[in-house]
Amino acid sequence: MAARAAKDALYEGFAEVARALASGRRAEIADLLAQGERPVEQIAAEIGQSVANTSHHLRAMARAGLVTTRRDGTRIFYGLASDRVAELWSGVRDVATEHVAGLERLVGAYLGERDGIDVVNRDELAARLRRGDLIVLDVRPAAEYRAGHIVGARSVPIAELRRHLRALPKETEVVAYCRGPYCAYADDAVRELNRRGFRARRLIDGFPEWRRAGLPMAAGAEG
């Protein structure tokens, strides 16, 4: 009986991690923090929740060891505890994509029709970047670009895309990327670029997957 109780306690400990992600809001927080650390106010604004509700979710994730904090003056920044947490979230997302009935319908309701959106995989993009025969746009918010981005990518937040179009040569293919495979920013960028006569594709996933694959990345200013 003692062994049974010990095993029960052990597996309850394992399950604590699953419980910490057992909320759509917490899953969205994990997806957001995979881009880099954020103060609670920014996280709350991104997920459309109050600071109080967001703090509640973050405390639950912290108790399970999924997030850590860093103080900078009066502000507290939250980040994922390790790349393994980002891998966990990615694994949950991928399993859901393969096995949850109706998920593709939900994807379509959120992202819209994707038939006209061509994709490029990481290996092809890395090879093309080495050759220098395309333009890569990071269409995430500028703060996420500064936290980390694909080497050679230009920071063009989706809200600023139209005013950058004149600086893009139409004879060169453009690849846009954002937070991951279900990030709307890259889809929106490709649609807009295609409408304006550019040849555009999106990276099949996003920056977190690029980073975990060990592909060239940089942080800070442009380049």
PDB file of C-alpha atoms in Angstrom:
ATOM      1  CA  MET A   1       0.000   0.000   0.000  1.00  0.00           C
ATOM      2  CA  ALA A   2       2.860   2.356   0.780  1.00  0.00           C
ATOM      3  CA  ALA A   3       4.271   1.748  -2.712  1.00  0.00           C
ATOM      4  CA  ARG A   4       0.841   2.386  -4.227  1.00  0.00           C
ATOM      5  CA  ALA A   5       0.490   5.679  -2.379  1.00  0.00           C
ATOM      6  CA  ALA A   6       3.978   6.727  -3.403  1.00  0.00           C
ATOM      7  CA  LYS A   7       3.266   5.901  -7.040  1.00  0.00           C
ATOM      8  CA  ASP A   8      -0.040   7.789  -6.903  1.00  0.00           C
ATOM      9  CA  ALA A   9       1.740  10.825  -5.513  1.00  0.00           C
ATOM     10  CA  LEU A  10       4.429  10.597  -8.185  1.00  0.00           C
ATOM     11  CA  TYR A  11       1.940  10.513 -11.028  1.00  0.00           C
ATOM     12  CA  GLU A  12      -0.081  13.316  -9.468  1.00  0.00           C
ATOM     13  CA  GLY A  13       3.143  15.303  -9.567  1.00  0.00           C
ATOM     14  CA  PHE A  14       3.492  14.559 -13.269  1.00  0.00           C
ATOM     15  CA  ALA A  15      -0.149  15.532 -13.820  1.00  0.00           C
ATOM     16  CA  GLU A  16       0.445  18.927 -12.214  1.00  0.00           C
ATOM     17  CA  VAL A  17       2.148  20.031 -15.408  1.00  0.00           C
ATOM     18  CA  ALA A  18      -0.858  18.978 -17.496  1.00  0.00           C
ATOM     19  CA  ARG A  19      -3.223  20.790 -15.135  1.00  0.00           C
ATOM     20  CA  ALA A  20      -1.120  23.942 -15.425  1.00  0.00           C
ATOM     21  CA  LEU A  21      -1.798  23.988 -19.179  1.00  0.00           C
ATOM     22  CA  ALA A  22      -5.446  22.906 -18.889  1.00  0.00           C
ATOM     23  CA  SER A  23      -6.801  26.245 -20.068  1.00  0.00           C
ATOM     24  CA  GLY A  24      -6.922  27.893 -23.449  1.00  0.00           C
ATOM     25  CA  ARG A  25      -5.621  31.095 -21.883  1.00  0.00           C
ATOM     26  CA  ARG A  26      -2.599  29.317 -20.392  1.00  0.00           C
ATOM     27  CA  ALA A  27      -1.891  27.604 -23.698  1.00  0.00           C
ATOM     28  CA  GLU A  28      -1.951  31.028 -25.355  1.00  0.00           C
ATOM     29  CA  ILE A  29       0.403  32.375 -22.677  1.00  0.00           C
ATOM     30  CA  ALA A  30       2.824  29.512 -23.376  1.00  0.00           C
ATOM     31  CA  ASP A  31       2.638  30.283 -27.090  1.00  0.00           C
ATOM     32  CA  LEU A  32       3.291  33.968 -26.414  1.00  0.00           C
ATOM     33  CA  LEU A  33       6.185  33.414 -23.999  1.00  0.00           C
ATOM     34  CA  ALA A  34       7.826  31.073 -26.517  1.00  0.00           C
ATOM     35  CA  GLN A  35       8.656  34.333 -28.355  1.00  0.00           C
ATOM     36  CA  GLY A  36      10.393  35.844 -25.311  1.00  0.00           C
ATOM     37  CA  GLU A  37       9.706  37.150 -21.828  1.00  0.00           C
ATOM     38  CA  ARG A  38       6.988  39.731 -21.157  1.00  0.00           C
ATOM     39  CA  PRO A  39       5.654  41.803 -18.246  1.00  0.00           C
ATOM     40  CA  VAL A  40       2.217  40.788 -17.025  1.00  0.00           C
ATOM     41  CA  GLU A  41       0.571  43.912 -18.468  1.00  0.00           C
ATOM     42  CA  GLN A  42       1.690  43.019 -21.993  1.00  0.00           C
ATOM     43  CA  ILE A  43       0.640  39.407 -21.591  1.00  0.00           C
ATOM     44  CA  ALA A  44      -2.800  40.510 -20.375  1.00  0.00           C
ATOM     45  CA  ALA A  45      -3.225  42.838 -23.367  1.00  0.00           C
ATOM     46  CA  GLU A  46      -2.194  40.093 -25.818  1.00  0.00           C
ATOM     47  CA  ILE A  47      -4.621  37.488 -24.468  1.00  0.00           C
ATOM     48  CA  GLY A  48      -7.501  39.911 -23.861  1.00  0.00           C
ATOM     49  CA  GLN A  49      -7.704  39.383 -20.110  1.00  0.00           C
ATOM     50  CA  SER A  50      -7.439  41.586 -17.042  1.00  0.00           C
ATOM     51  CA  VAL A  51      -4.106  41.817 -15.266  1.00  0.00           C
ATOM     52  CA  ALA A  52      -5.687  40.059 -12.267  1.00  0.00           C
ATOM     53  CA  ASN A  53      -6.889  37.088 -14.348  1.00  0.00           C
ATOM     54  CA  THR A  54      -3.601  36.886 -16.192  1.00  0.00           C
ATOM     55  CA  SER A  55      -1.660  36.916 -12.930  1.00  0.00           C
ATOM     56  CA  HIS A  56      -3.831  34.030 -11.684  1.00  0.00           C
ATOM     57  CA  HIS A  57      -2.938  31.966 -14.758  1.00  0.00           C
ATOM     58  CA  LEU A  58       0.751  32.827 -14.448  1.00  0.00           C
ATOM     59  CA  ARG A  59       0.835  31.810 -10.783  1.00  0.00           C
ATOM     60  CA  ALA A  60      -0.668  28.425 -11.680  1.00  0.00           C
ATOM     61  CA  MET A  61       1.956  27.942 -14.388  1.00  0.00           C
ATOM     62  CA  ALA A  62       4.721  29.045 -12.005  1.00  0.00           C
ATOM     63  CA  ARG A  63       3.622  26.544  -9.336  1.00  0.00           C
ATOM     64  CA  ALA A  64       4.091  23.775 -11.892  1.00  0.00           C
ATOM     65  CA  GLY A  65       7.525  25.121 -12.801  1.00  0.00           C
ATOM     66  CA  LEU A  66       6.537  26.166 -16.321  1.00  0.00           C
ATOM     67  CA  VAL A  67       7.362  29.867 -15.995  1.00  0.00           C
ATOM     68  CA  THR A  68       9.942  31.900 -14.129  1.00  0.00           C
ATOM     69  CA  THR A  69      10.080  35.577 -13.173  1.00  0.00           C
ATOM     70  CA  ARG A  70      12.648  38.339 -13.368  1.00  0.00           C
ATOM     71  CA  ARG A  71      12.351  41.752 -11.719  1.00  0.00           C
ATOM     72  CA  ASP A  72      13.483  44.876 -13.561  1.00  0.00           C
ATOM     73  CA  GLY A  73      12.865  47.898 -11.357  1.00  0.00           C
ATOM     74  CA  THR A  74       9.179  47.879 -10.509  1.00  0.00           C
ATOM     75  CA  ARG A  75       8.239  45.494 -13.314  1.00  0.00           C
ATOM     76  CA  ILE A  76       8.170  41.709 -13.172  1.00  0.00           C
ATOM     77  CA  PHE A  77       8.882  39.842 -16.383  1.00  0.00           C
ATOM     78  CA  TYR A  78       7.636  36.307 -17.020  1.00  0.00           C
ATOM     79  CA  GLY A  79       9.328  33.787 -19.272  1.00  0.00           C
ATOM     80  CA  LEU A  80       9.155  30.069 -19.992  1.00  0.00           C
ATOM     81  CA  ALA A  81      11.326  28.112 -17.568  1.00  0.00           C
ATOM     82  CA  SER A  82      13.232  26.373 -20.379  1.00  0.00           C
ATOM     83  CA  ASP A  83      13.100  25.344 -24.014  1.00  0.00           C
ATOM     84  CA  ARG A  84      11.601  22.050 -22.832  1.00  0.00           C
ATOM     85  CA  VAL A  85       8.467  23.943 -21.824  1.00  0.00           C
ATOM     86  CA  ALA A  86       8.233  25.376 -25.336  1.00  0.00           C
ATOM     87  CA  GLU A  87       8.673  21.838 -26.677  1.00  0.00           C
ATOM     88  CA  LEU A  88       5.907  20.626 -24.370  1.00  0.00           C
ATOM     89  CA  TRP A  89       3.509  23.263 -25.650  1.00  0.00           C
ATOM     90  CA  SER A  90       4.472  22.490 -29.246  1.00  0.00           C
ATOM     91  CA  GLY A  91       3.897  18.781 -28.624  1.00  0.00           C
ATOM     92  CA  VAL A  92       0.470  19.386 -27.093  1.00  0.00           C
ATOM     93  CA  ARG A  93      -0.471  21.566 -30.058  1.00  0.00           C
ATOM     94  CA  ASP A  94       0.719  18.987 -32.595  1.00  0.00           C
ATOM     95  CA  VAL A  95      -1.051  16.073 -30.901  1.00  0.00           C
ATOM     96  CA  ALA A  96      -4.255  18.112 -30.798  1.00  0.00           C
ATOM     97  CA  THR A  97      -3.887  18.904 -34.493  1.00  0.00           C
ATOM     98  CA  GLU A  98      -3.605  15.212 -35.342  1.00  0.00           C
ATOM     99  CA  HIS A  99      -6.169  13.744 -32.970  1.00  0.00           C
ATOM    100  CA  VAL A 100      -8.786  16.273 -31.827  1.00  0.00           C
ATOM    101  CA  ALA A 101     -11.920  16.044 -33.963  1.00  0.00           C
ATOM    102  CA  GLY A 102     -13.041  19.330 -35.433  1.00  0.00           C
ATOM    103  CA  LEU A 103      -9.790  21.191 -34.831  1.00  0.00           C
ATOM    104  CA  GLU A 104      -9.266  21.954 -38.516  1.00  0.00           C
ATOM    105  CA  ARG A 105     -12.679  23.625 -38.542  1.00  0.00           C
ATOM    106  CA  LEU A 106     -11.578  25.797 -35.631  1.00  0.00           C
ATOM    107  CA  VAL A 107      -8.346  26.639 -37.449  1.00  0.00           C
ATOM    108  CA  GLY A 108     -10.334  27.662 -40.509  1.00  0.00           C
ATOM    109  CA  ALA A 109     -12.689  29.811 -38.449  1.00  0.00           C
ATOM    110  CA  TYR A 110      -9.700  31.653 -36.968  1.00  0.00           C
ATOM    111  CA  LEU A 111      -7.271  31.893 -39.892  1.00  0.00           C
ATOM    112  CA  GLY A 112      -9.666  31.857 -42.817  1.00  0.00           C
ATOM    113  CA  GLU A 113      -9.136  30.170 -46.173  1.00  0.00           C
ATOM    114  CA  ARG A 114      -5.505  29.055 -46.535  1.00  0.00           C
ATOM    115  CA  ASP A 115      -5.612  27.434 -49.988  1.00  0.00           C
ATOM    116  CA  GLY A 116      -3.856  30.407 -51.572  1.00  0.00           C
ATOM    117  CA  ILE A 117      -1.105  30.553 -48.972  1.00  0.00           C
ATOM    118  CA  ASP A 118       2.016  28.664 -50.007  1.00  0.00           C
ATOM    119  CA  VAL A 119       4.533  27.580 -47.376  1.00  0.00           C
ATOM    120  CA  VAL A 120       8.275  27.030 -47.189  1.00  0.00           C
ATOM    121  CA  ASN A 121       9.912  24.637 -44.746  1.00  0.00           C
ATOM    122  CA  ARG A 122      12.823  25.528 -42.477  1.00  0.00           C
ATOM    123  CA  ASP A 123      15.492  23.663 -44.436  1.00  0.00           C
ATOM    124  CA  GLU A 124      14.573  25.339 -47.715  1.00  0.00           C
ATOM    125  CA  LEU A 125      14.426  28.758 -46.082  1.00  0.00           C
ATOM    126  CA  ALA A 126      17.839  28.266 -44.444  1.00  0.00           C
ATOM    127  CA  ALA A 127      19.353  27.280 -47.797  1.00  0.00           C
ATOM    128  CA  ARG A 128      17.760  30.222 -49.592  1.00  0.00           C
ATOM    129  CA  LEU A 129      19.014  32.603 -46.901  1.00  0.00           C
ATOM    130  CA  ARG A 130      22.562  31.338 -47.430  1.00  0.00           C
ATOM    131  CA  ARG A 131      22.189  32.060 -51.148  1.00  0.00           C
ATOM    132  CA  GLY A 132      20.662  35.460 -50.427  1.00  0.00           C
ATOM    133  CA  ASP A 133      17.997  35.172 -53.127  1.00  0.00           C
ATOM    134  CA  LEU A 134      14.916  36.113 -51.108  1.00  0.00           C
ATOM    135  CA  ILE A 135      13.646  38.606 -48.526  1.00  0.00           C
ATOM    136  CA  VAL A 136      12.463  37.425 -45.106  1.00  0.00           C
ATOM    137  CA  LEU A 137      10.003  39.482 -43.087  1.00  0.00           C
ATOM    138  CA  ASP A 138       9.438  39.025 -39.361  1.00  0.00           C
ATOM    139  CA  VAL A 139       5.866  40.282 -38.981  1.00  0.00           C
ATOM    140  CA  ARG A 140       5.645  39.860 -35.202  1.00  0.00           C
ATOM    141  CA  PRO A 141       5.640  42.901 -32.900  1.00  0.00           C
ATOM    142  CA  ALA A 142       9.005  44.685 -32.790  1.00  0.00           C
ATOM    143  CA  ALA A 143       9.687  43.627 -29.179  1.00  0.00           C
ATOM    144  CA  GLU A 144       9.536  39.963 -30.206  1.00  0.00           C
ATOM    145  CA  TYR A 145      11.919  40.612 -33.086  1.00  0.00           C
ATOM    146  CA  ARG A 146      14.405  42.254 -30.715  1.00  0.00           C
ATOM    147  CA  ALA A 147      14.155  39.276 -28.342  1.00  0.00           C
ATOM    148  CA  GLY A 148      15.195  36.919 -31.140  1.00  0.00           C
ATOM    149  CA  HIS A 149      14.744  36.526 -34.892  1.00  0.00           C
ATOM    150  CA  ILE A 150      15.944  34.659 -37.959  1.00  0.00           C
ATOM    151  CA  VAL A 151      19.313  35.988 -39.095  1.00  0.00           C
ATOM    152  CA  GLY A 152      18.830  38.343 -42.044  1.00  0.00           C
ATOM    153  CA  ALA A 153      15.112  38.913 -41.420  1.00  0.00           C
ATOM    154  CA  ARG A 154      13.665  42.413 -41.545  1.00  0.00           C
ATOM    155  CA  SER A 155      11.375  43.596 -38.764  1.00  0.00           C
ATOM    156  CA  VAL A 156       8.065  44.579 -40.386  1.00  0.00           C
ATOM    157  CA  PRO A 157       5.241  44.260 -37.830  1.00  0.00           C
ATOM    158  CA  ILE A 158       2.035  43.334 -39.608  1.00  0.00           C
ATOM    159  CA  ALA A 159       0.397  46.663 -38.730  1.00  0.00           C
ATOM    160  CA  GLU A 160       3.240  48.457 -40.565  1.00  0.00           C
ATOM    161  CA  LEU A 161       3.447  46.209 -43.623  1.00  0.00           C
ATOM    162  CA  ARG A 162       1.760  48.519 -46.123  1.00  0.00           C
ATOM    163  CA  ARG A 163       4.128  51.422 -45.537  1.00  0.00           C
ATOM    164  CA  HIS A 164       7.126  49.129 -46.131  1.00  0.00           C
ATOM    165  CA  LEU A 165       5.907  47.778 -49.472  1.00  0.00           C
ATOM    166  CA  ARG A 166       7.647  50.386 -51.639  1.00  0.00           C
ATOM    167  CA  ALA A 167      11.018  49.298 -50.244  1.00  0.00           C
ATOM    168  CA  LEU A 168      10.488  45.692 -51.361  1.00  0.00           C
ATOM    169  CA  PRO A 169      11.636  44.722 -54.884  1.00  0.00           C
ATOM    170  CA  LYS A 170       8.851  42.873 -56.673  1.00  0.00           C
ATOM    171  CA  GLU A 171      11.271  40.640 -58.574  1.00  0.00           C
ATOM    172  CA  THR A 172      12.457  39.009 -55.300  1.00  0.00           C
ATOM    173  CA  GLU A 173      10.430  36.381 -53.473  1.00  0.00           C
ATOM    174  CA  VAL A 174       9.285  37.296 -49.964  1.00  0.00           C
ATOM    175  CA  VAL A 175       8.851  34.893 -47.049  1.00  0.00           C
ATOM    176  CA  ALA A 176       6.964  36.018 -43.946  1.00  0.00           C
ATOM    177  CA  TYR A 177       7.040  34.357 -40.555  1.00  0.00           C
ATOM    178  CA  CYS A 178       5.586  34.970 -37.118  1.00  0.00           C
ATOM    179  CA  ARG A 179       4.930  33.029 -33.904  1.00  0.00           C
ATOM    180  CA  GLY A 180       4.116  29.564 -35.184  1.00  0.00           C
ATOM    181  CA  PRO A 181       1.962  27.538 -37.587  1.00  0.00           C
ATOM    182  CA  TYR A 182      -1.299  29.058 -36.331  1.00  0.00           C
ATOM    183  CA  CYS A 183      -0.156  32.673 -36.128  1.00  0.00           C
ATOM    184  CA  ALA A 184      -2.431  34.872 -38.250  1.00  0.00           C
ATOM    185  CA  TYR A 185       0.176  37.577 -38.873  1.00  0.00           C
ATOM    186  CA  ALA A 186       2.112  35.587 -41.487  1.00  0.00           C
ATOM    187  CA  ASP A 187      -1.069  34.538 -43.307  1.00  0.00           C
ATOM    188  CA  ASP A 188      -2.259  38.152 -43.402  1.00  0.00           C
ATOM    189  CA  ALA A 189       1.122  39.316 -44.685  1.00  0.00           C
ATOM    190  CA  VAL A 190       1.198  36.747 -47.496  1.00  0.00           C
ATOM    191  CA  ARG A 191      -2.335  37.642 -48.583  1.00  0.00           C
ATOM    192  CA  GLU A 192      -1.477  41.339 -48.672  1.00  0.00           C
ATOM    193  CA  LEU A 193       1.790  40.787 -50.523  1.00  0.00           C
ATOM    194  CA  ASN A 194       0.141  38.554 -53.104  1.00  0.00           C
ATOM    195  CA  ARG A 195      -2.593  41.147 -53.662  1.00  0.00           C
ATOM    196  CA  ARG A 196       0.114  43.768 -54.306  1.00  0.00           C
ATOM    197  CA  GLY A 197       1.827  41.660 -56.954  1.00  0.00           C
ATOM    198  CA  PHE A 198       4.626  40.098 -54.901  1.00  0.00           C
ATOM    199  CA  ARG A 199       5.570  36.419 -54.874  1.00  0.00           C
ATOM    200  CA  ALA A 200       5.090  35.551 -51.217  1.00  0.00           C
ATOM    201  CA  ARG A 201       5.054  32.488 -48.995  1.00  0.00           C
ATOM    202  CA  ARG A 202       5.033  31.905 -45.246  1.00  0.00           C
ATOM    203  CA  LEU A 203       7.355  29.797 -43.129  1.00  0.00           C
ATOM    204  CA  ILE A 204       5.490  26.597 -42.358  1.00  0.00           C
ATOM    205  CA  ASP A 205       5.793  27.161 -38.602  1.00  0.00           C
ATOM    206  CA  GLY A 206       7.472  30.049 -36.774  1.00  0.00           C
ATOM    207  CA  PHE A 207      10.429  31.496 -34.932  1.00  0.00           C
ATOM    208  CA  PRO A 208      10.247  29.197 -31.846  1.00  0.00           C
ATOM    209  CA  GLU A 209      10.521  26.128 -34.083  1.00  0.00           C
ATOM    210  CA  TRP A 210      13.394  27.717 -36.017  1.00  0.00           C
ATOM    211  CA  ARG A 211      15.260  28.428 -32.772  1.00  0.00           C
ATOM    212  CA  ARG A 212      14.734  24.918 -31.381  1.00  0.00           C
ATOM    213  CA  ALA A 213      16.067  23.468 -34.646  1.00  0.00           C
ATOM    214  CA  GLY A 214      19.364  25.261 -33.996  1.00  0.00           C
ATOM    215  CA  LEU A 215      19.143  27.374 -37.148  1.00  0.00           C
ATOM    216  CA  PRO A 216      20.885  30.789 -37.387  1.00  0.00           C
ATOM    217  CA  MET A 217      19.264  33.456 -35.266  1.00  0.00           C
ATOM    218  CA  ALA A 218      20.099  36.829 -33.811  1.00  0.00           C
ATOM    219  CA  ALA A 219      18.714  39.255 -31.226  1.00  0.00           C
ATOM    220  CA  GLY A 220      18.510  42.988 -30.909  1.00  0.00           C
ATOM    221  CA  ALA A 221      18.703  45.419 -33.806  1.00  0.00           C
ATOM    222  CA  GLU A 222      18.009  44.805 -37.464  1.00  0.00           C
ATOM    223  CA  GLY A 223      19.851  41.979 -39.233  1.00  0.00           C
TER     224      GLY A 223
END
